Structure formats: C-alpha cells, structure tokens
Amino acid sequence: MSSNKNDFYQEYEVFSKRSDTAAMQHQFSLLAPNEELALVLAQENFMRREPVADIWVVRRSAVRKMNYAEKQSLPRIDNKEYRNTKGYGYLKKKWRQYEQEMLDEKEILSWGGKMKK
Amino acid sequence: MNELLSTEEKRAVIELLYQLADDDFIISYRGSEWLGLAPHIEEDVAFSSISQDTMGHAAMYYQLLEELGEKDRDYLSHARKSNERKNAVLLELVNGEGHYLHEPRYDWAFTVVRHYYYSQAKKVKIESLKQSSYPPLAAAAVKISMELHYHLMHWTVWFTQLLNAGGEAKKRMLKAIAKVEAEFEDVLSLGPLSKEIVKAQLIEEESRLLLSFHANINAVFNDLSIPYKGEFTSLSGRGRFGEHTEDLSEALNTLGEVYHSDPGAVW
Amino acid sequence: MVSKIINHSINKDEEKILSFMARIEAGEKIEADDWMPDEYRNVLIKLISMHGISEIMGALPEKEWVPKAPSLKRKLGIMAKVQDEMGHGQLLLRVTEDLIKPLGKTREDIMEDLFSGDLKFHNVFHMEAPTWGDAGLIGWLVDGAAIITQTNMLSASYGPYARALKRICAEEVFHAQHGEAIILALAEGTEAQKAMIQDSINRWWESLLMFFGPGDAKAVGTSKQDITAKYKIRSKSNEELRQDFFTKYVPRILSLGLTIPDLTMHFDDQKKEWIYRQPDWNRFKEIVRNKGPKSQERLRLRKLSYENNEWVRSALSSGSENEAG
C-alpha cells in the first residue's frame, strides 16, 4: 500500500435545496479528495432527478454531532401552549363580543400582500 | 421554417447539424464505455450524467435533421457508415488500450483532456449558435448551453487538479494534451461547406471560433503556469470530410450490433 | 477485587445490550455513532457490504449492453439504469464505510476484500448476459427480485441503511419500468424477438430462485436470517420473499405467452403457496465462491480498472496535492 493510503477518500456531507425559497436539506455523504471535487460530484450522485437551486458540501469532521446521551436532552413536556397560538384560541370568542375578527396566523401572514380596505 | 430556406442554405444547415450531432453522439458513446470503470465510484456516477446529457444533445440535433427530411434519428445515429459520419476524428478515438469488455486499460488523462477541450470548443460553438439564423438550431443551442455549464465546470476541476498535482499525473496530462492538440484542428473545422454555412449565418466563421477558443483556454493555462501553444493539426484525418479511423468502424459495429440484427424491428 | 471489577464490567455490557435491545424493540433507529453490540455491527457489515458491492458488480453485466442498446432511447435508458446501480453502490458503500470506520477500515479494504474473495457478491451477477433479451430480463426480473428483498428492509432498525434503501427503492421503480419497456417491446415484436426473451427466462430462472437465498440453513450450511430478524433488520424470511416474487411475477410472465422452465411450478390452493423445483444449492455455493461462469472475468474488470486508475487517486491524495509541478 502507498504511504498516502486513504488520503483520497475524504468524507463530505452534502446539502442542497430545491428552490431559492426552500431550506437547505441534508442529502447524503460522499468520498472525494477535496471540496472542489466533492462539489462537482454532489449533484449527480444525489439529486439526479430533482431540481436543485444550491449545494453545500461540508467536511464531515467539521460537523459537531450529538451522541446518543446528548440526544436525550431533546424531548420536552407538552405543556407550552403559551408559546403557541393554541394557547390563545379563546381570543376568537372574546373579539366576537366586540364585533371584531380574530387576527389569526392566516390573516397576519396575508398582510404582506395588498390589504383589503 | 424549412420552406424559407434556399436549397443551398438547407444543404448548409444539414451539413452543420450532422457535424454537431455526430460529435456529441460519438463522444457520448466513448463516455458510455467508461461506465463502471472510472477511477472513483462517485465520479462514475457524475461522468455518466454528462454522457447521458451529451447523447441527449445529439438526439436533439438528429431530431432537427429528421424534421429537415433526413431519415429517422435512430437510423441516423446507428446505421450510417463510417464515411458518412461528420464527427471530428478526436472524438471517435478509443479511450485507451483494450476493449470495454476485455482488459480495458483506459486512459483517464486522455479522457479528461479530450472532454475538457471538447467542452470548451462546444461552449464557443454553442454561444455562436445562439445567434444562428436558423431558429430551431438557435433554440436548441439555448437549451444545450444550460447543461454545458456543468460539463465544463466538472472537466475544468479534473483538468486543473490533475495538472496541479504534478509528478506522474502532470506527465500523463501533458502527454494527453499533445495527443488532443494533434487532432484538434478537426473539432473547430466547419468542413467542406464552411463557406455556405457561414454565408447562411448559421454560425461564426472558423477563425472567429478558434480565436474565442484560444482566449478561453489561454487564461486557464496561464493560471496553471503552463505554456499554451495552441497549434492544432488533424493527424489521423479530417472527420468533417468523412475521413475516419478504424476506431470509428469498430465503434459503429458495436453500437449498431443489435440495431442491425433487425433494423425493421421495434426495440 | 479483580473479579469484582470484571463482574462489574460484564454487568455493564449486559446492561448496554439490554438497553440496546429495548431500543430495537421500541422501533427506534440506530445511528452510526451509537453504541451497538458487535454481533449487530458485524451482521450489518456483512449484509450491507455485500449488498453494496453487488450493486457495483451488478453494473457490469448490464453495462455490456450499454454501448449496444438498439436505439437512442434505449441507450439513454440503460445508461441511466447502470448509473443508478453505481449510485446505489455508492450509497451502500458509504453506509458500510461508516460501520467499518471504528475498525480502522476504509473503501480500499472493501475493494481488497472483493478481490481476495472474502467479500462475496450476489449470485445473479456471476451469470452470463449474452443477448439483448438478458438486458431486458435483468431490468425486469432481477430488479423485480431486488425490489422485493429491498422493500422488505425499508423499516430496518439501522437508520443509515433504511435511508439509503428509501432512495434506492424510489429509483428501482424506474428500473422496473425500464425493464418492462424492453421486455414488452420484444414480446410484441418479431418471432425472433419473442424467442429471445423465452431463451433469457430459461437461462435465468434458476438464478432468480437462488437470488433469495436458501429456504433454511440446511441447504447451504449457514444462514443469518435469524440474526437479521432478531435485530429487526428484515422482517420476512428468504422463502417468504421468494413466494412474494412468484405471486407478483409468475402471472405477468405467463400473461405475455412466455413459459417458466419448471413443469412442477403451480400455486397450491390448499397450502396457499407456490410449489416449485428447488434450484441446485450446491451450484449456488460454487457460484458465490466466485466460481460462476463470469465471476473471474468481472472481478478482473473491476480489479483492472481499480489498479489502472491508481495514479489518479494517488495524485489527488492530500499528501501529494500541490507537490512540485
């Protein structure tokens, strides 16, 4: 075996997004000798049949992953209605008393467009 | 559209389309022989996409020929004899020693250099073809240029990295560059009807194409600190004039083996 | 004192195994960096490295037909299909490489194990593919058999394998249709074309039966079926998979006016199972020991391409990059 055994095979994680507005998504990993080659190999290895708007390749060693014990820190109790609109559903009834519509998520997110007068 | 072409113009369009179609078809065929044999599994997958894209481009040109009254695209790609082919000789040469089924000792350096030079030449032609007076060809050029970006990026990375690696890799690459340049005149030639092709404003004249090509390649060689001679010959023949090598005859026998077993059948 | 420490560590290992099995039972996915029993790691390495290298070796019989495919459409289709086989090999080798990494091994070791004969590849890929009918049959029935075994493992307990299989199975749908398209064109074609498929079925039938492996350990001596079931890597047995294959494909084969080269083949309504003649399992053992008709030739192709391109990998190894130019 040559002295530089395995040097060619560096691990890269591949991320891509389907459109400009989509979020980056992890696809898979590949082996390549450097990031330039990793980048030109990424699309055809994992996104041959789907639209791609952007690709990132990240050296595996640059990723700080959670171990099994650390993943135990992720679950939480289902008692945080106060963080979500779910905890404020009663407002709809309240506003009705004042003959007003509730400003719910759908309504508020529509304000970016033309507002009905 | 065809009705608007004079007889001379139509002859010129057909001639140019055969060159474009046969070029893409035969280099894609050579690429397909590499399948499963590339230096790296991930590269095998990426290279195959390039070969598929390129055969797709050939199919588009053959389709345009079919619409101009030539035979169907499978006949054009599979049944025409060697002396009827208009591809550049460089693109028909074998990938290296051996056969794709038996003891293939394919030359990755030659493959990288041939594809890199070809992609650069194809880019120069495609940019010019976008302005072609024949609208179906201009429309095809716009589509093809989309995929050509990736091909060029891919081969540029291989080309520059293997040259930058120095040592044996650089030696092999320089040898491949000499081999490719010795055949390269053919690639940017417009063949026996070049005057008619240019007169019909189908594509720019050879000397203009060549200038653009030199400019693009020269910049890359400068970055690599390698002298660029840019002296091309047609060592093994002028494919645009129907001159071809034994390599093409063998390829045609293989690629047409099933087709010829019953040309009338639906496969 | 010493014995006390040993006892303690044994208990700790047992504890680990118990909590690992609890995760498996709960349907959790195991990830590459998680602790896992050696038995689990080893069975995964064996299974997935063989699966991966079979995809790589499996590209070769079909690849023979890539340059010869009889039309532009067929050339493109089979190129895309063989490319996918290489792509599946890539996915599965990556999964294997993460499993062997703690053992200090890499892709190079996988390749060397293949060349030395330590790593086996699937029986079907040792066989000859002398006609275009074989190109169609591989896509139709060999891929059909592969789809049956692979979908059976889509919910495998090992997360990276399950994710790779999800990608693979999505592409297998295209492969199945690619194979059917070739077969249907031949079936609706000339007498010679029809004869071509029948000839392919006759030659491939025994290999297709072997594809699922022996029904039990008695046939070939060993079987890892029990271990893969215990760890929820696969759910159905070899025989159940073979029966599923018959159910899906025998009626389709017959519907095209083709015959199956086994006169005993029929569905037993009472037993609710397909009755068929067993393939020669001794021959199966020989074939997977690289003594099939094309074993050595295809290994030679892979080895030659690996050695012939060694200079490329060595040139781009980080140690030699930007070396004197």
XYZ file of C-alpha atoms in Angstrom:
709
model
C 0.000 0.000 0.000
C 1.162 3.517 -0.761
C 2.035 5.776 2.146
C -0.866 8.130 1.441
C -3.416 5.343 1.910
C -6.954 6.703 2.339
C -5.977 10.324 1.722
C -8.048 10.329 -1.449
C -11.127 9.282 0.480
C -12.212 12.308 2.498
C -15.751 12.348 3.847
C -18.075 15.158 2.813
C -21.683 15.731 3.852
C -23.861 17.035 1.028
C -26.687 19.535 1.499
C -28.936 21.027 -1.143
C -32.115 22.958 -1.622
C -34.770 22.514 -4.265
C -35.566 26.171 -4.842
C -34.405 29.617 -3.757
C -37.066 29.764 -1.063
C -36.540 26.210 0.244
C -34.363 25.420 3.271
C -31.093 23.505 2.957
C -31.584 19.811 3.455
C -29.079 17.088 4.199
C -28.866 14.586 1.323
C -26.122 12.034 1.934
C -22.367 11.768 2.181
C -19.706 11.077 -0.406
C -15.989 10.482 -0.609
C -13.773 12.912 -2.531
C -10.175 14.060 -2.267
C -11.071 17.737 -1.745
C -14.045 20.084 -1.576
C -13.871 21.200 -5.224
C -14.299 17.646 -6.445
C -16.869 16.943 -3.733
C -18.891 19.856 -5.094
C -18.838 18.750 -8.734
C -19.744 15.183 -7.758
C -22.573 16.069 -5.379
C -25.461 16.934 -7.686
C -25.239 13.935 -9.988
C -24.772 11.498 -7.103
C -27.775 12.552 -5.029
C -30.032 14.930 -6.978
C -30.113 13.411 -10.474
C -33.879 13.516 -10.658
C -34.874 16.663 -8.820
C -34.495 20.406 -9.193
C -31.569 21.934 -7.302
C -31.076 25.616 -6.536
C -27.931 25.400 -4.368
C -25.469 22.859 -2.968
C -23.211 22.906 0.081
C -20.530 20.344 0.833
C -19.177 20.186 4.366
C -16.247 18.163 5.580
C -17.609 15.511 7.930
C -15.050 16.433 10.589
C -16.430 19.991 10.690
C -19.805 18.731 11.905
C -20.273 18.555 15.689
C -22.793 15.766 16.046
C -24.855 14.801 19.080
C -24.132 11.483 20.669
C -26.853 9.220 21.989
C -26.661 10.629 25.521
C -26.858 14.194 24.253
C -29.913 13.380 22.192
C -31.675 12.619 25.497
C -31.666 16.383 26.057
C -34.014 16.959 23.140
C -37.511 15.870 24.261
C -39.686 18.279 26.299
C -43.003 18.221 28.125
C -46.079 19.051 26.134
C -47.144 21.975 28.374
C -46.022 25.002 26.430
C -49.282 26.170 24.893
C -48.310 29.680 25.957
C -45.627 29.645 23.235
C -48.088 28.794 20.515
C -51.308 30.236 19.133
C -53.004 27.140 20.530
C -52.832 28.743 23.986
C -54.673 31.857 22.779
C -57.583 30.343 20.885
C -60.084 31.822 23.391
C -59.393 35.289 21.944
C -61.605 34.489 18.982
C -64.680 34.362 21.236
C -63.570 37.491 23.083
C -63.191 39.547 19.924
C -66.548 38.392 18.678
C -68.088 40.210 21.667
C -66.577 43.396 20.249
C -67.692 42.502 16.694
C -64.071 42.105 15.577
C -62.402 39.293 13.661
C -59.561 37.391 15.286
C -56.136 38.251 13.829
C -55.039 34.649 13.352
C -51.940 33.310 11.623
C -53.567 33.141 8.228
C -54.782 36.724 8.472
C -51.492 38.175 9.737
C -49.320 36.370 7.190
C -51.526 37.728 4.401
C -50.632 41.337 5.276
C -47.592 41.291 3.054
C -49.886 41.382 0.053
C -52.397 44.047 -0.842
C -54.604 44.828 2.171
C -58.352 44.799 1.769
C -59.741 48.257 2.654
C -39.477 27.121 -41.390
C -37.827 24.716 -43.859
C -39.716 26.333 -46.723
C -37.910 29.612 -46.068
C -34.504 28.047 -46.698
C -32.938 28.136 -50.144
C -31.562 24.829 -51.421
C -28.042 25.974 -50.673
C -28.970 27.096 -47.158
C -30.725 23.838 -46.474
C -27.653 21.893 -47.543
C -25.563 24.021 -45.209
C -27.901 23.535 -42.240
C -27.940 19.787 -42.800
C -24.165 19.659 -43.037
C -23.682 21.618 -39.826
C -26.309 19.584 -37.961
C -24.540 16.335 -38.897
C -21.272 17.688 -37.512
C -22.901 18.753 -34.246
C -24.939 15.558 -33.880
C -22.149 13.140 -34.768
C -19.692 14.925 -32.444
C -21.960 14.645 -29.423
C -23.069 11.130 -30.289
C -19.642 9.569 -30.624
C -18.033 11.245 -27.619
C -21.033 10.228 -25.542
C -20.573 6.667 -26.806
C -16.935 6.745 -25.718
C -18.091 8.065 -22.353
C -20.604 5.231 -22.021
C -17.803 2.700 -22.406
C -16.272 4.062 -19.195
C -19.384 3.201 -17.184
C -18.320 1.107 -14.210
C -14.613 1.656 -14.887
C -13.974 5.263 -13.731
C -11.236 5.971 -11.144
C -13.762 6.603 -8.392
C -17.351 5.421 -7.821
C -18.725 8.914 -7.228
C -17.048 10.054 -10.455
C -18.509 7.125 -12.366
C -21.987 8.389 -11.488
C -21.243 12.027 -12.366
C -19.487 11.146 -15.649
C -22.440 9.040 -16.739
C -24.765 12.034 -16.358
C -22.505 14.004 -18.678
C -22.551 11.196 -21.249
C -26.335 10.999 -20.991
C -26.738 14.772 -21.377
C -24.428 14.695 -24.392
C -26.326 11.871 -26.077
C -29.471 13.887 -25.357
C -27.919 16.808 -27.252
C -27.087 14.520 -30.180
C -30.698 13.314 -30.168
C -31.916 16.920 -30.406
C -29.726 17.573 -33.470
C -30.737 14.278 -35.125
C -34.339 15.278 -34.487
C -33.763 18.565 -36.337
C -32.289 16.579 -39.228
C -35.324 14.317 -39.249
C -37.519 17.422 -39.474
C -35.471 18.576 -42.485
C -36.372 15.392 -44.324
C -33.393 13.220 -43.357
C -34.029 9.681 -42.077
C -35.220 8.909 -38.531
C -32.892 9.641 -35.644
C -32.156 6.010 -34.787
C -31.147 5.329 -38.370
C -29.002 8.475 -38.415
C -27.217 7.557 -35.189
C -26.974 3.786 -35.665
C -26.927 2.921 -39.360
C -24.800 5.497 -41.172
C -21.459 4.188 -42.386
C -18.113 5.494 -41.279
C -17.504 7.586 -44.414
C -20.913 9.263 -43.972
C -20.060 10.445 -40.465
C -19.101 14.091 -39.902
C -17.725 13.931 -36.377
C -14.214 15.147 -35.571
C -11.745 12.267 -35.501
C -10.539 13.193 -31.995
C -13.925 12.236 -30.574
C -14.012 8.745 -32.117
C -10.604 7.604 -30.843
C -10.677 4.731 -28.339
C -10.444 5.554 -24.627
C -7.204 3.647 -24.377
C -5.867 0.162 -24.773
C -8.143 -2.849 -24.613
C -11.854 -3.348 -25.172
C -14.650 -2.235 -22.848
C -15.390 -5.882 -22.056
C -11.883 -7.223 -22.122
C -8.758 -5.877 -20.443
C -9.679 -2.182 -20.724
C -6.693 -0.051 -19.766
C -8.450 3.204 -20.385
C -6.553 6.447 -20.136
C -8.179 8.832 -17.662
C -5.770 11.654 -18.542
C -6.732 11.443 -22.237
C -10.411 11.294 -21.281
C -10.160 14.367 -19.054
C -8.205 16.386 -21.628
C -10.374 15.313 -24.567
C -13.589 16.136 -22.685
C -12.193 19.380 -21.331
C -11.050 20.636 -24.743
C -14.248 19.420 -26.360
C -16.435 21.128 -23.751
C -14.532 24.379 -24.275
C -14.952 24.126 -28.066
C -18.592 23.189 -27.664
C -19.149 26.250 -25.495
C -17.646 28.547 -28.135
C -19.853 26.994 -30.822
C -22.991 26.991 -28.687
C -22.560 30.683 -27.830
C -22.310 31.417 -31.554
C -25.215 29.109 -32.427
C -27.493 31.031 -30.075
C -27.308 33.759 -32.754
C -27.894 31.291 -35.608
C -30.126 32.413 -38.482
C -31.870 29.033 -38.331
C -34.257 29.459 -35.374
C -34.658 25.744 -34.444
C -30.877 25.498 -34.119
C -30.668 28.714 -32.087
C -33.376 27.367 -29.775
C -31.522 24.060 -29.345
C -28.315 25.965 -28.531
C -30.043 27.875 -25.730
C -31.179 24.598 -24.153
C -27.856 22.822 -24.588
C -25.878 25.693 -23.102
C -27.763 25.162 -19.820
C -26.253 21.708 -19.338
C -22.902 22.605 -20.800
C -22.152 24.815 -17.772
C -21.952 21.764 -15.563
C -19.893 19.739 -18.039
C -17.356 22.500 -18.293
C -17.191 23.006 -14.535
C -16.738 19.273 -13.955
C -13.968 18.813 -16.529
C -12.237 22.040 -15.504
C -11.874 20.738 -11.937
C -10.373 17.456 -13.128
C -8.176 19.161 -15.713
C -6.685 21.720 -13.344
C -6.347 19.383 -10.361
C -4.509 16.658 -12.255
C -2.149 19.209 -13.799
C -1.613 20.875 -10.425
C -0.881 17.531 -8.805
C 2.494 17.453 -10.530
C 4.559 14.275 -10.775
C 3.248 11.362 -12.806
C -0.215 12.931 -13.160
C 1.178 16.055 -14.771
C 3.334 13.978 -17.097
C 0.325 11.950 -18.221
C -1.747 15.105 -18.662
C 0.866 16.876 -20.780
C 1.139 13.796 -22.965
C -2.644 13.759 -23.348
C -2.695 17.476 -24.194
C -0.188 16.860 -27.004
C -2.308 13.975 -28.308
C -5.513 16.025 -28.222
C -3.957 19.096 -29.850
C -2.582 16.951 -32.680
C -6.194 16.101 -33.634
C -7.916 19.280 -32.580
C -7.979 21.215 -35.863
C -10.831 18.974 -36.920
C -13.008 19.881 -33.934
C -13.269 23.570 -34.809
C -13.451 22.930 -38.571
C -16.768 23.510 -40.329
C -15.931 21.082 -43.114
C -16.352 21.231 -46.902
C -19.391 23.547 -46.751
C -17.848 26.023 -44.324
C -18.332 28.948 -46.724
C -22.001 28.159 -47.258
C -22.510 27.603 -43.521
C -21.020 30.992 -42.678
C -22.760 32.744 -45.575
C -26.097 31.472 -44.311
C -25.147 32.927 -40.902
C -25.685 29.613 -39.168
C -22.546 30.033 -37.043
C -19.468 32.314 -36.995
C -16.522 31.509 -39.258
C -13.834 29.048 -38.147
C -11.180 31.698 -37.471
C -13.526 33.549 -35.088
C -14.416 30.351 -33.251
C -10.753 29.499 -32.963
C -9.901 32.945 -31.540
C -12.548 32.637 -28.832
C -11.332 29.132 -28.027
C -7.706 30.235 -27.713
C -8.694 33.148 -25.484
C -10.633 30.895 -23.094
C -8.011 28.161 -22.899
C -5.088 30.556 -22.693
C -6.493 32.069 -19.499
C -6.683 28.621 -17.906
C -3.139 27.676 -18.939
C -1.868 30.994 -17.582
C -3.367 30.216 -14.185
C -1.733 26.789 -14.328
C 1.639 28.331 -15.334
C 1.800 26.029 -18.331
C 2.745 27.402 -21.776
C -0.113 27.172 -24.286
C 0.961 26.620 -27.878
C -2.443 26.389 -29.471
C -1.111 24.714 -32.620
C -3.590 22.186 -33.871
C -3.398 19.560 -36.631
C -5.626 16.773 -37.966
C -3.111 13.980 -37.536
C -5.424 10.983 -38.014
C -7.749 12.510 -40.556
C -10.354 15.191 -41.168
C -13.627 13.792 -39.886
C -15.628 16.717 -41.249
C -14.607 15.487 -44.731
C -15.643 11.906 -43.998
C -12.110 10.718 -43.200
C -12.173 8.384 -40.219
C -10.137 5.812 -38.351
C -10.552 2.112 -37.717
C -11.622 3.121 -34.189
C -14.840 4.559 -35.613
C -15.614 1.481 -37.729
C -15.243 -0.735 -34.682
C -17.408 1.570 -32.593
C -20.121 1.559 -35.281
C -20.102 -2.250 -35.370
C -20.578 -2.408 -31.619
C -23.129 0.355 -31.242
C -25.194 -0.978 -34.129
C -24.929 -4.680 -33.289
C -28.479 -5.136 -32.006
C -29.947 -2.474 -34.303
C -28.522 -4.203 -37.393
C -29.771 -7.638 -36.276
C -33.221 -6.414 -37.406
C -33.350 -2.754 -38.457
C -37.076 -3.007 -39.148
C -37.970 -4.278 -35.695
C -39.224 -2.163 -32.803
C -36.740 -2.429 -29.962
C -11.092 -7.156 43.978
C -10.124 -8.027 40.414
C -13.048 -10.395 39.983
C -15.353 -7.758 41.337
C -14.252 -5.294 38.614
C -14.706 -7.901 35.910
C -18.161 -8.702 37.184
C -18.976 -5.059 37.190
C -17.885 -4.621 33.570
C -19.777 -7.710 32.468
C -22.859 -6.315 34.101
C -22.264 -3.041 32.346
C -22.056 -4.770 28.956
C -25.192 -6.724 29.682
C -26.889 -3.523 30.650
C -25.823 -1.917 27.380
C -27.109 -4.853 25.387
C -30.392 -4.823 27.275
C -30.965 -1.137 26.650
C -29.890 -1.568 23.018
C -32.429 -4.370 22.537
C -35.046 -2.197 24.231
C -34.400 0.484 21.615
C -34.734 -2.101 18.827
C -37.974 -3.413 20.349
C -39.341 0.121 20.643
C -38.735 0.609 16.910
C -36.054 3.272 17.409
C -33.466 3.822 14.687
C -29.834 3.077 15.495
C -27.313 5.570 14.102
C -23.683 5.060 13.053
C -22.173 6.679 16.157
C -24.438 4.898 18.644
C -23.118 2.069 20.766
C -24.102 -1.297 19.260
C -23.300 -4.935 20.064
C -20.539 -6.444 17.919
C -22.994 -9.018 16.604
C -25.243 -6.221 15.286
C -22.347 -4.324 13.733
C -20.948 -7.466 12.128
C -24.211 -8.646 10.642
C -24.814 -5.162 9.214
C -21.317 -5.000 7.734
C -21.762 -8.395 6.141
C -25.207 -7.641 4.775
C -24.646 -4.070 3.550
C -21.144 -4.545 2.147
C -22.417 -7.497 0.134
C -25.453 -5.503 -0.983
C -23.255 -2.538 -1.952
C -20.589 -4.474 -3.794
C -23.325 -6.469 -5.582
C -24.661 -3.188 -6.984
C -21.167 -2.294 -8.207
C -20.573 -5.758 -9.683
C -24.189 -5.834 -10.913
C -23.481 -2.828 -13.097
C -21.117 -4.955 -15.170
C -23.456 -7.493 -16.866
C -25.843 -4.724 -17.928
C -23.022 -2.409 -18.820
C -22.088 -4.918 -21.525
C -25.279 -3.794 -23.298
C -24.947 -0.051 -22.803
C -22.911 0.642 -25.966
C -25.017 -1.875 -27.929
C -28.525 -0.789 -26.972
C -30.552 -0.637 -30.208
C -31.863 2.951 -30.225
C -31.070 6.362 -28.785
C -33.870 5.991 -26.257
C -32.671 2.547 -25.137
C -29.066 3.706 -24.976
C -30.086 6.593 -22.718
C -32.370 4.418 -20.592
C -29.827 1.699 -19.928
C -27.073 4.243 -19.282
C -29.264 5.883 -16.653
C -30.079 2.498 -15.181
C -26.488 1.300 -14.887
C -25.562 4.718 -13.495
C -28.167 4.160 -10.769
C -26.599 0.782 -9.933
C -23.276 2.516 -9.406
C -25.102 5.188 -7.422
C -26.736 2.552 -5.215
C -23.328 1.010 -4.706
C -22.065 4.442 -3.627
C -24.874 4.869 -1.063
C -24.439 1.387 0.379
C -20.647 1.529 0.488
C -20.910 4.845 2.373
C -23.200 3.144 4.904
C -20.723 0.257 5.196
C -17.740 2.590 5.464
C -19.247 4.313 8.497
C -19.747 0.892 10.116
C -16.176 -0.284 9.481
C -14.576 3.051 10.370
C -14.226 2.163 14.086
C -12.393 -0.982 12.939
C -9.873 1.201 11.085
C -11.094 0.132 7.654
C -11.999 2.107 4.522
C -13.268 1.713 0.969
C -9.856 0.399 -0.035
C -10.316 -2.525 2.335
C -13.754 -3.254 0.869
C -12.237 -3.391 -2.618
C -9.397 -5.592 -1.448
C -11.850 -7.952 0.276
C -13.725 -8.205 -3.020
C -10.569 -9.041 -4.949
C -9.406 -11.599 -2.373
C -12.795 -13.334 -2.433
C -13.570 -12.516 1.220
C -16.403 -10.248 0.172
C -18.970 -12.062 -1.937
C -21.374 -10.594 -4.440
C -24.855 -11.711 -5.418
C -25.192 -14.976 -7.366
C -27.067 -13.391 -10.291
C -24.154 -11.115 -11.182
C -21.854 -14.071 -11.804
C -24.002 -15.139 -14.746
C -23.655 -14.517 -18.467
C -25.785 -11.951 -20.283
C -25.190 -12.884 -23.924
C -28.266 -11.280 -25.566
C -30.246 -8.029 -25.558
C -33.069 -10.109 -24.082
C -30.873 -10.516 -20.997
C -30.566 -6.730 -20.688
C -34.367 -6.614 -20.572
C -34.692 -9.584 -18.259
C -32.201 -8.189 -15.748
C -34.184 -4.952 -15.570
C -37.489 -6.759 -15.321
C -36.978 -9.853 -13.169
C -33.612 -9.430 -11.440
C -34.600 -5.915 -10.444
C -38.045 -7.226 -9.586
C -36.450 -9.714 -7.198
C -34.220 -6.972 -5.810
C -37.221 -4.721 -5.195
C -38.892 -7.497 -3.209
C -35.882 -8.011 -0.937
C -35.102 -4.312 -0.588
C -38.600 -3.104 0.240
C -38.597 -5.793 2.953
C -35.831 -3.859 4.714
C -37.169 -0.307 4.299
C -38.009 -0.215 8.010
C -34.661 -1.710 9.080
C -33.579 -0.750 12.589
C -30.313 0.706 11.281
C -31.189 4.284 10.278
C -28.495 4.887 7.635
C -29.399 1.649 5.822
C -33.111 2.460 5.929
C -32.434 5.918 4.494
C -30.222 4.548 1.715
C -32.877 1.940 0.874
C -35.529 4.633 0.660
C -33.506 6.387 -2.039
C -32.729 3.101 -3.774
C -36.302 1.793 -3.838
C -37.566 5.074 -5.312
C -35.165 4.560 -8.229
C -35.968 0.866 -8.531
C -39.448 1.838 -9.658
C -37.833 3.419 -12.726
C -35.675 0.306 -13.207
C -38.668 -1.986 -13.150
C -40.409 0.126 -15.782
C -37.246 0.368 -17.887
C -37.025 -3.458 -17.866
C -40.725 -3.866 -18.633
C -40.425 -1.459 -21.579
C -37.649 -3.543 -23.155
C -39.481 -6.829 -22.482
C -42.847 -5.603 -23.788
C -41.226 -4.307 -26.997
C -39.679 -7.757 -27.510
C -42.871 -9.596 -26.519
C -44.875 -7.594 -29.057
C -42.153 -7.864 -31.697
C -40.997 -10.432 -34.211
C -40.841 -14.189 -33.582
C -37.085 -13.881 -33.138
C -37.562 -11.171 -30.530
C -40.102 -13.269 -28.620
C -37.760 -16.237 -28.743
C -35.059 -14.007 -27.320
C -36.997 -13.374 -24.082
C -38.032 -17.002 -23.683
C -34.407 -18.005 -24.045
C -33.424 -15.459 -21.392
C -36.051 -16.720 -18.944
C -34.942 -20.306 -19.483
C -31.346 -19.428 -18.730
C -32.039 -17.090 -15.781
C -34.817 -18.943 -13.951
C -32.626 -20.944 -11.603
C -30.544 -17.869 -10.768
C -33.723 -15.943 -9.973
C -34.772 -18.637 -7.489
C -31.317 -18.580 -5.927
C -31.447 -14.799 -5.635
C -33.477 -15.007 -2.405
C -31.067 -17.444 -0.799
C -31.788 -20.883 0.638
C -35.048 -21.504 2.452
C -33.222 -22.597 5.594
C -29.713 -23.227 6.850
C -29.935 -26.896 5.858
C -29.496 -26.063 2.200
C -26.124 -24.307 2.415
C -24.985 -24.802 5.999
C -25.322 -21.283 7.375
C -27.904 -18.584 7.421
C -28.014 -15.181 9.033
C -31.777 -15.000 8.691
C -32.362 -15.450 12.447
C -29.961 -12.688 13.446
C -31.363 -10.174 10.971
C -34.865 -10.938 12.246
C -33.814 -10.611 15.897
C -32.441 -7.111 15.272
C -35.397 -6.065 13.117
C -33.225 -5.546 10.064
C -35.555 -7.542 7.879
C -38.969 -8.948 8.568
C -39.639 -11.725 6.050
C -37.710 -14.974 5.550
C -35.955 -15.951 2.304
C -38.777 -18.318 1.455
C -41.468 -15.726 2.115
C -39.673 -13.333 -0.233
C -39.365 -15.986 -2.941
C -43.092 -16.710 -2.611
C -43.839 -12.971 -2.895
C -41.770 -12.877 -6.083
C -43.791 -15.739 -7.573
C -47.040 -14.032 -6.624
C -46.061 -10.786 -8.321
C -44.210 -12.072 -11.364
C -45.391 -15.565 -12.383
C -48.782 -14.275 -13.635
C -47.079 -11.465 -15.560
C -44.609 -13.833 -17.217
C -47.422 -16.167 -18.263
C -49.619 -13.282 -19.480
C -47.035 -12.499 -22.166
C -47.330 -16.022 -23.539
C -43.984 -16.982 -22.033
C -43.364 -20.196 -20.143
C -41.479 -20.992 -16.966
C -38.883 -23.755 -17.316
C -40.291 -25.737 -14.371
C -43.222 -28.037 -15.125
C -43.903 -28.530 -11.426
C -44.473 -24.804 -10.888
C -48.020 -24.099 -9.647
C -49.955 -22.432 -6.879
C -51.293 -24.871 -4.305
C -54.700 -23.525 -3.281
C -54.827 -25.616 -0.146
C -51.375 -24.808 1.184
C -51.661 -21.257 -0.163
C -48.149 -21.402 -1.540
C -46.260 -21.814 -4.782
C -44.828 -25.249 -5.460
C -41.602 -25.237 -7.442
C -38.482 -27.242 -8.127
C -35.570 -26.280 -5.858
C -32.517 -24.908 -7.625
C -29.210 -26.722 -7.203
C -27.977 -25.204 -3.926
C -24.572 -26.795 -4.302
C -24.154 -24.878 -7.520
C -25.288 -21.744 -5.674
C -22.470 -22.251 -3.154
C -19.986 -22.660 -6.003
C -21.222 -19.554 -7.816
C -20.982 -17.211 -4.841
C -17.474 -18.536 -4.196
C -16.557 -16.802 -7.460
C -16.833 -19.996 -9.482
C -19.736 -18.866 -11.661
C -19.397 -18.560 -15.442
C -18.454 -14.860 -15.379
C -17.096 -14.452 -11.840
C -13.429 -14.217 -12.697
C -13.902 -12.092 -15.806
C -15.963 -9.472 -13.976
C -13.663 -9.436 -10.967
C -10.820 -8.919 -13.396
C -12.603 -5.914 -14.965
C -13.160 -4.317 -11.575
C -9.630 -5.052 -10.388
C -8.055 -3.790 -13.591
C -9.988 -0.522 -13.510
C -9.048 -0.104 -9.852
C -5.337 -0.669 -10.479
C -5.230 1.137 -13.795
C -6.576 4.313 -12.175
C -4.489 4.096 -9.024
C -2.368 7.015 -10.278
C -5.438 9.291 -10.263
C -6.266 8.594 -6.634
C -2.677 8.847 -5.606
C -2.232 12.166 -7.472
C -5.162 13.736 -5.646
C -4.391 12.373 -2.201
C -3.950 15.324 0.128
C -0.338 14.410 0.817
C 0.653 14.891 -2.798
C -1.504 17.877 -3.701
C 0.416 20.897 -4.956
C 3.578 18.871 -4.934
C 6.333 20.172 -7.234
C 4.754 20.962 -10.599
